[in-house]
Coordinates of C-alpha atoms and ligand atoms in Angstrom, one line a residue:
M692 CA 56.9 81.8 81.7
P693 CA 54.9 78.9 83.7
H694 CA 52.0 79.8 85.1
D695 CA 53.2 79.7 89.5
K696 CA 56.2 81.9 88.4
I697 CA 53.2 84.2 87.1
S698 CA 51.3 84.4 90.2
M699 CA 54.5 85.0 92.0
L700 CA 55.2 87.7 90.5
N701 CA 51.6 89.1 90.6
T702 CA 51.2 88.3 94.3
A703 CA 54.4 90.3 94.7
E704 CA 53.0 93.2 93.2
A705 CA 50.2 92.8 95.0
S706 CA 51.9 92.3 98.5
Q707 CA 53.6 95.9 97.9
P708 CA 52.6 98.4 100.5
A709 CA 49.7 99.8 99.2
S710 CA 51.0 103.6 100.1
V711 CA 54.3 102.6 98.6
H712 CA 52.4 101.3 95.2
K713 CA 50.8 104.6 95.2
A714 CA 53.7 106.7 95.7
I715 CA 55.8 104.9 93.2
Q716 CA 52.7 105.3 90.9
N717 CA 52.6 109.2 91.4
S718 CA 55.6 109.6 90.6
V719 CA 55.9 108.0 87.0
A720 CA 51.9 109.2 85.8
G721 CA 52.8 109.8 82.6
L722 CA 56.1 108.4 82.0
N723 CA 54.8 107.2 78.6
G724 CA 52.8 104.3 80.8
V725 CA 55.8 102.7 81.9
K726 CA 54.7 101.0 85.1
P727 CA 57.5 100.8 87.8
P728 CA 59.6 97.7 88.2
V729 CA 58.5 95.2 90.5
P730 CA 61.0 95.3 93.9
F731 CA 62.9 92.4 94.9
D732 CA 60.7 90.4 97.9
E733 CA 63.9 89.8 99.5
P734 CA 66.6 92.1 99.4
I735 CA 68.9 91.3 97.0
F736 CA 73.1 92.0 98.0
V737 CA 76.5 92.0 95.8
A738 CA 77.7 89.0 96.8
K739 CA 76.3 85.4 98.5
P740 CA 78.9 82.9 99.1
A741 CA 79.0 79.8 97.0
L742 CA 79.2 76.5 99.1
P743 CA 79.5 73.1 98.3
P744 CA 76.8 70.4 99.3
L745 CA 76.6 69.9 103.0
E746 CA 77.2 66.1 102.4
K747 CA 80.7 66.5 101.3
V748 CA 81.4 68.9 104.1
I749 CA 80.4 66.7 106.9
A750 CA 82.5 63.7 105.2
Q751 CA 85.2 66.1 105.3
L752 CA 84.2 66.6 109.2
E753 CA 83.8 63.0 109.9
S754 CA 87.7 62.6 108.8
I755 CA 88.6 65.4 110.8
W756 CA 87.0 64.1 114.1
N757 CA 88.7 61.1 113.7
S758 CA 91.7 62.1 113.0
R759 CA 91.7 64.8 116.1
I760 CA 94.4 67.1 114.1
L761 CA 92.6 70.9 114.1
S762 CA 95.2 73.2 112.8
N763 CA 99.0 73.6 112.6
Q764 CA 99.3 72.6 108.5
G765 CA 97.6 69.3 109.5
P766 CA 96.9 66.9 106.1
I767 CA 93.8 69.1 105.3
H768 CA 95.7 72.3 105.0
Q769 CA 98.7 70.3 103.1
K770 CA 96.5 69.3 100.3
L771 CA 94.5 72.1 100.0
Q772 CA 98.3 74.0 99.4
V773 CA 99.2 71.1 96.7
E774 CA 95.7 71.4 94.9
L775 CA 96.2 75.4 94.7
Q776 CA 99.4 75.4 93.7
R777 CA 98.3 73.6 90.5
V778 CA 94.7 76.0 89.8
L779 CA 96.8 79.1 90.5
R780 CA 99.4 77.7 88.3
A781 CA 101.9 78.9 91.1
E782 CA 105.8 77.8 91.9
N783 CA 105.5 78.3 95.5
I784 CA 102.5 79.0 97.8
T785 CA 101.8 79.6 101.3
L786 CA 98.0 79.8 103.3
F787 CA 96.9 81.9 105.7
C788 CA 93.6 82.6 108.0
N789 CA 92.7 85.8 105.7
G790 CA 94.3 88.1 103.1
T791 CA 94.9 91.3 105.2
L792 CA 97.2 88.7 107.4
A793 CA 98.8 87.5 104.0
L794 CA 99.3 91.0 102.5
A795 CA 101.1 92.4 105.8
L796 CA 103.0 89.4 106.5
G797 CA 104.2 88.9 103.0
L798 CA 105.6 92.6 103.1
R799 CA 107.4 91.4 106.5
A800 CA 109.0 88.7 104.5
L801 CA 110.1 91.4 101.8
G802 CA 111.7 93.3 104.1
V803 CA 110.1 96.5 102.7
Q804 CA 109.6 99.5 105.4
G805 CA 110.0 103.7 104.5
E806 CA 107.5 104.4 101.6
I807 CA 105.5 101.7 99.5
I808 CA 103.9 103.4 96.9
T809 CA 100.5 102.1 96.7
T810 CA 96.8 103.0 95.5
P811 CA 94.1 105.0 97.0
F812 CA 91.3 102.7 95.0
T813 CA 91.1 99.7 96.9
F814 CA 89.9 97.9 100.0
P815 CA 91.1 99.3 103.2
A816 CA 93.2 96.3 103.8
T817 CA 95.8 97.7 101.0
P818 CA 97.0 100.2 102.6
H819 CA 97.2 99.2 106.5
S820 CA 99.1 95.8 105.6
V821 CA 101.5 98.8 104.9
L822 CA 101.0 100.7 108.1
W823 CA 101.2 97.7 110.0
N824 CA 104.9 97.1 109.0
N825 CA 105.5 100.8 110.1
A826 CA 105.8 101.7 106.6
T827 CA 104.2 104.4 104.7
P828 CA 102.1 104.1 102.1
V829 CA 102.2 107.2 99.0
F830 CA 99.1 106.8 97.2
C831 CA 99.6 107.1 93.5
D832 CA 96.8 107.9 90.8
I833 CA 95.1 105.2 89.0
D834 CA 94.8 104.5 85.0
R835 CA 91.5 105.7 83.6
E836 CA 90.5 102.7 82.0
T837 CA 92.5 99.7 84.2
L838 CA 91.5 101.3 87.3
C839 CA 94.9 100.1 88.8
I840 CA 97.9 102.0 90.1
D841 CA 99.4 104.1 86.9
P842 CA 102.9 103.1 86.3
D843 CA 103.5 106.3 84.1
Q844 CA 102.7 108.1 87.3
I845 CA 104.7 106.3 89.9
E846 CA 107.9 107.7 89.0
A847 CA 107.6 111.0 90.1
L848 CA 106.3 109.6 93.8
I849 CA 109.8 107.7 94.5
S850 CA 112.0 109.2 97.1
P851 CA 115.1 108.2 98.8
R852 CA 113.0 106.3 101.1
T853 CA 110.7 104.2 98.7
E854 CA 111.2 100.2 99.0
G855 CA 108.7 99.0 97.3
I856 CA 105.2 99.2 95.2
L857 CA 101.9 97.5 96.2
G858 CA 99.5 97.0 93.3
V859 CA 96.1 95.9 92.9
H860 CA 94.6 94.3 90.6
V861 CA 91.3 95.5 90.6
Y862 CA 88.1 93.4 89.7
G863 CA 90.8 91.0 88.7
L864 CA 91.5 94.2 85.8
P865 CA 95.4 93.4 85.5
C866 CA 97.6 96.0 86.9
D867 CA 100.3 97.0 83.7
V868 CA 102.8 94.7 85.4
K869 CA 105.2 94.8 82.8
G870 CA 105.3 98.9 83.4
I871 CA 105.8 97.8 87.1
Q872 CA 108.0 95.3 86.5
R873 CA 110.7 98.0 84.6
I874 CA 110.5 100.8 87.1
A875 CA 110.9 98.5 89.8
E876 CA 114.3 96.8 88.6
A877 CA 115.3 100.5 87.6
R878 CA 114.8 101.4 91.2
G879 CA 115.8 98.1 92.9
L880 CA 112.1 98.4 94.6
K881 CA 110.6 95.4 95.2
V882 CA 106.8 94.6 94.0
A883 CA 103.6 93.3 96.0
Y884 CA 100.0 92.6 94.2
D885 CA 96.8 91.9 96.2
A886 CA 95.1 89.7 93.8
A887 CA 92.2 90.0 96.1
H888 CA 89.9 90.1 93.0
A889 CA 91.9 88.1 91.2
F890 CA 91.6 84.5 91.9
M891 CA 92.7 82.0 88.8
C892 CA 93.6 85.4 86.4
E893 CA 95.8 85.0 83.7
L894 CA 97.3 87.8 81.5
D895 CA 98.6 86.9 78.6
G896 CA 98.4 83.0 79.2
Q897 CA 100.4 83.6 82.4
P898 CA 99.1 83.3 85.8
I899 CA 98.5 86.7 87.5
G900 CA 100.6 85.7 90.9
S901 CA 103.7 85.0 88.6
Y902 CA 104.0 88.8 88.6
G903 CA 106.2 90.7 91.0
D904 CA 107.8 89.3 94.2
L905 CA 104.8 88.1 95.8
T906 CA 101.0 88.3 95.1
M907 CA 98.0 88.2 97.7
F908 CA 94.9 86.0 97.2
S909 CA 91.7 86.3 99.9
F910 CA 89.8 83.4 100.5
H911 CA 86.9 85.4 102.2
A912 CA 83.5 84.5 101.8
T913 CA 82.5 87.2 99.4
K914 CA 85.5 85.9 96.9
L915 CA 84.2 83.4 94.1
F916 CA 87.1 80.9 95.8
H917 CA 87.0 80.9 99.9
T918 CA 87.2 79.4 103.0
V919 CA 85.1 80.7 104.6
E920 CA 88.1 83.0 105.9
G921 CA 91.6 82.9 104.1
G922 CA 94.2 83.4 102.0
C923 CA 97.0 82.7 100.5
L924 CA 100.4 84.2 99.3
V925 CA 102.1 82.8 95.7
Y926 CA 105.8 84.1 95.1
N927 CA 108.6 82.8 92.7
D928 CA 111.7 82.7 95.2
P929 CA 111.5 79.9 97.4
T930 CA 113.9 80.7 100.2
L931 CA 110.6 83.1 101.2
K932 CA 109.1 79.8 102.0
S933 CA 110.4 79.6 105.9
R934 CA 109.8 83.3 106.4
L935 CA 106.4 83.7 105.8
D936 CA 106.1 79.7 107.7
L937 CA 107.8 81.3 110.8
L938 CA 106.0 84.7 110.4
K939 CA 102.5 82.9 110.5
N940 CA 103.7 80.5 113.7
F941 CA 104.6 83.0 116.3
G942 CA 108.1 82.9 114.5
I943 CA 108.8 79.0 116.0
R944 CA 111.3 77.4 114.1
D945 CA 111.3 74.1 116.5
E946 CA 110.7 72.8 119.9
D947 CA 113.6 74.9 121.1
T948 CA 113.9 77.8 119.0
V949 CA 111.9 80.7 118.0
E950 CA 113.6 83.1 115.5
L951 CA 111.4 85.8 115.3
A952 CA 108.2 88.0 116.5
G953 CA 105.7 85.9 114.2
L954 CA 102.0 86.4 114.7
N955 CA 99.5 83.7 114.5
A956 CA 98.0 83.4 111.1
K957 CA 97.5 80.0 110.2
L958 CA 94.8 78.0 108.4
N959 CA 93.2 75.7 110.4
E960 CA 91.5 72.1 109.1
L961 CA 88.0 72.7 109.3
Q962 CA 88.3 76.0 106.7
S963 CA 90.7 73.8 104.5
A964 CA 87.9 71.2 104.2
I965 CA 85.8 73.9 103.2
G966 CA 88.5 75.0 100.5
L967 CA 89.1 71.5 99.1
E968 CA 85.5 71.0 98.5
M969 CA 85.0 74.8 97.1
L970 CA 87.2 73.7 94.5
R971 CA 84.9 70.9 93.3
V972 CA 82.3 73.2 92.5
L973 CA 84.7 75.9 91.3
N974 CA 84.0 75.3 87.6
R975 CA 80.4 75.3 87.8
E976 CA 80.4 78.4 90.0
R977 CA 82.5 79.8 87.0
E978 CA 80.7 79.0 84.3
L979 CA 77.2 80.2 86.0
R980 CA 78.8 83.4 86.7
K981 CA 79.7 83.8 83.2
A982 CA 76.7 83.6 81.5
I983 CA 75.6 86.0 84.3
R984 CA 78.0 88.3 83.1
M985 CA 77.0 88.1 79.8
R986 CA 73.2 88.8 80.3
Y987 CA 74.1 91.7 82.4
I988 CA 76.3 92.8 79.3
E989 CA 73.6 92.3 77.1
S990 CA 70.7 93.9 79.0
L991 CA 72.6 97.1 80.0
E992 CA 73.9 97.5 76.7
G993 CA 73.0 101.4 74.8
I994 CA 72.2 102.7 78.1
E995 CA 73.4 106.2 77.8
G996 CA 76.1 107.5 80.7
L997 CA 76.6 103.8 81.4
K998 CA 79.4 101.5 80.6
C999 CA 80.3 97.7 82.2
I1000 CA 83.9 97.3 83.0
L1001 CA 85.0 94.9 80.4
I1002 CA 87.4 92.2 81.4
P1003 CA 90.2 92.6 78.3
P1004 CA 90.3 89.9 75.7
K1005 CA 93.9 88.9 76.8
V1006 CA 93.1 88.4 80.2
T1007 CA 91.3 85.4 82.2
D1008 CA 87.7 86.7 83.7
S1009 CA 88.5 86.0 87.6
L1010 CA 84.3 86.5 87.7
Q1011 CA 84.6 88.8 90.8
Y1012 CA 82.4 91.8 90.4
M1013 CA 80.3 93.0 87.8
A1014 CA 81.1 96.7 88.0
I1015 CA 79.3 99.8 86.3
R1016 CA 80.5 103.3 85.8
I1017 CA 78.2 105.9 85.6
D1018 CA 78.4 109.4 83.9
A1019 CA 76.0 111.4 85.6
Q1020 CA 75.8 114.2 83.1
R1021 CA 75.0 111.6 80.6
F1022 CA 73.0 109.2 82.5
G1023 CA 70.7 112.0 84.1
L1024 CA 71.5 110.8 87.5
P1025 CA 74.6 111.0 89.7
R1026 CA 75.7 107.6 91.0
D1027 CA 75.2 107.7 94.4
E1028 CA 71.4 108.7 93.5
L1029 CA 71.0 105.3 91.6
Y1030 CA 72.4 103.6 94.7
T1031 CA 69.5 105.1 96.6
R1032 CA 66.7 104.8 94.3
L1033 CA 67.8 101.1 93.6
K1034 CA 67.4 100.2 97.5
S1035 CA 63.7 101.3 97.6
F1036 CA 63.9 98.1 94.8
N1037 CA 65.3 96.4 97.5
L1038 CA 68.4 95.7 95.1
M1039 CA 71.5 96.5 97.6
T1040 CA 74.4 97.5 95.3
R1041 CA 78.1 98.8 96.1
K1042 CA 80.1 101.3 96.1
Y1043 CA 83.4 99.9 96.1
F1044 CA 85.7 102.0 96.4
F1045 CA 84.1 104.4 97.9
P1046 CA 85.6 106.6 100.2
L1047 CA 89.1 106.8 98.8
C1048 CA 92.2 105.2 101.0
T1049 CA 92.8 108.6 101.5
D1050 CA 89.8 109.8 102.7
Y1051 CA 89.9 107.7 105.7
A1052 CA 89.9 108.6 109.1
Y1053 CA 93.9 108.8 109.5
R1054 CA 94.1 110.9 106.7
N1055 CA 97.1 110.1 105.3
P1056 CA 99.4 113.2 104.6
A1057 CA 101.0 111.4 101.9
A1058 CA 97.8 111.7 99.9
T1059 CA 98.3 113.8 96.5
H1060 CA 96.7 114.8 93.5
L1061 CA 94.3 111.6 92.1
P1062 CA 91.8 113.3 89.6
N1063 CA 91.4 109.6 88.1
A1064 CA 90.7 108.0 91.4
T1065 CA 88.7 110.4 93.0
K1066 CA 86.1 110.1 89.6
A1067 CA 86.5 106.8 89.8
S1068 CA 85.2 106.4 93.5
Q1069 CA 82.2 108.6 92.6
E1070 CA 81.3 107.1 89.3
I1071 CA 81.6 103.3 90.4
L1072 CA 78.8 101.0 91.2
C1073 CA 78.8 97.4 91.6
L1074 CA 75.7 95.1 91.2
P1075 CA 75.0 91.6 92.2
F1076 CA 77.2 88.7 91.2
Y1077 CA 77.0 85.0 92.0
S1078 CA 75.4 82.1 90.7
D1079 CA 72.2 82.0 92.4
L1080 CA 71.0 85.5 91.0
G1081 CA 69.8 83.8 87.8
V1082 CA 69.7 85.6 84.4
E1083 CA 65.9 86.4 84.7
A1084 CA 67.2 88.4 88.3
V1085 CA 69.7 90.4 85.8
E1086 CA 67.2 91.5 83.7
R1087 CA 65.0 92.7 86.3
I1088 CA 68.1 94.7 87.5
A1089 CA 68.4 96.2 84.3
A1090 CA 65.1 97.0 84.1
M1091 CA 65.1 99.2 86.9
I1092 CA 68.0 100.9 85.8
R1093 CA 66.0 102.0 82.5
F1094 CA 63.2 102.8 84.5
L1095 CA 65.0 105.1 86.8
Q1096 CA 67.0 107.0 84.1
A1097 CA 63.5 107.1 82.4
E1098 CA 62.4 108.6 85.3
S1099 CA 64.8 111.1 86.0
R1100 CA 64.3 112.7 82.1
K1101 CA 61.0 112.9 82.8
H1102 CA 61.4 115.2 85.7
H1103 CA 64.7 117.0 84.0
Y1104 CA 62.3 117.8 81.3
A1105 CA 59.4 118.3 83.1
Ligands
LIG328 C1 88.6 91.3 100.5 C2 89.9 92.0 100.1 C3 90.9 92.1 100.8 C4 91.1 91.4 102.2 O1 90.9 90.1 102.1 P1 90.7 89.3 103.4 O2 90.7 88.1 103.2 O3 89.1 89.4 103.7 O4 91.7 89.9 104.8 C5 92.2 92.9 100.4 N1 92.0 93.9 99.4 C6 90.9 93.0 98.4 C7 91.0 94.5 97.5 C8 89.9 92.7 99.4 O5 88.8 92.9 98.3

């Protein structure tokens, strides 16, 4: 380690408020002489957006300033659309101002109403896109391993009102797309996927967006590929295109025709330009995240009661989240306790997804017995995962987790 780095670490240690330092020291007195890890100087969050070089964005802005085309499917929007079609290997693509509206309008375009069977282990946008279509989300439990909707439990939830299935590829772990397709075909249901976590994910060499009737990707700043805010739908049926274009642009067909009550959900030229430049730094971001993922897996190896959520070999990693699962009994601390204690080291992890969608304020009455989802929401923790984090920070994080486990065991057996 270079000298300046060592002195930086020492300074960090010295700059701890004396009282905090004393308290930590006291709490571990006699812990086989293991010193508590030094907290991070600045809070470390779960995500930090990747950004293209500013000069490149400025050059894009200059061309926008010259053209004075700021929105309404301008040339940069068109270019991004073509490039994303290639990156996602998508037959058809439509861009939106965010992933939530993309999904809500996608369901609208499919015409699904009545009941839509979906997962409770997701971000609120998933069931909300169903509710905004005046449809009812019916929550199905998840598979213990994939953390995605369990096809074996879908069948029992199908009623005469069921019109669709909405799966989520949680952390880029694909749903059992074939199992879902079988049920959908047998029962005449539409299938949509929320692939907000699954950009560039491939299953058995097939792009994840090629499954189902349509798939949503989010380009929010916290996602690996982003346009600050944005999203898209990819789909196999080209006839959806014109309907989606109407739905995202007030339903306006042409100057004289407003065909339906559409919304305004267009992606503008400035954000499209950020997206174009993000595509240029995408591979580098992915490579750096791969190294961070590997270091996490290595340095968390062998911790009793802690499991890294791993992407199966037949799946291309979307590199979106670094999730771990804590078995409270075996680890020695419940997930919530670990979350709180890591905060005292300035490490801000996230409980994705807690609470379950069935526990929101509006309390969906269609909630059934959901043991796997309930358990996952109590055990999962997402650790910081972005290229700037660097592998050294990963090792410090692993040391913090090991220390907290050792400390809790000491108290337990004292
Ligand atoms: C990010 C996210 C969304 C929402 O996407 P926005 O682009 O922010 O609207 C939806 N579903 C999941 C699972 C997400 O993680």
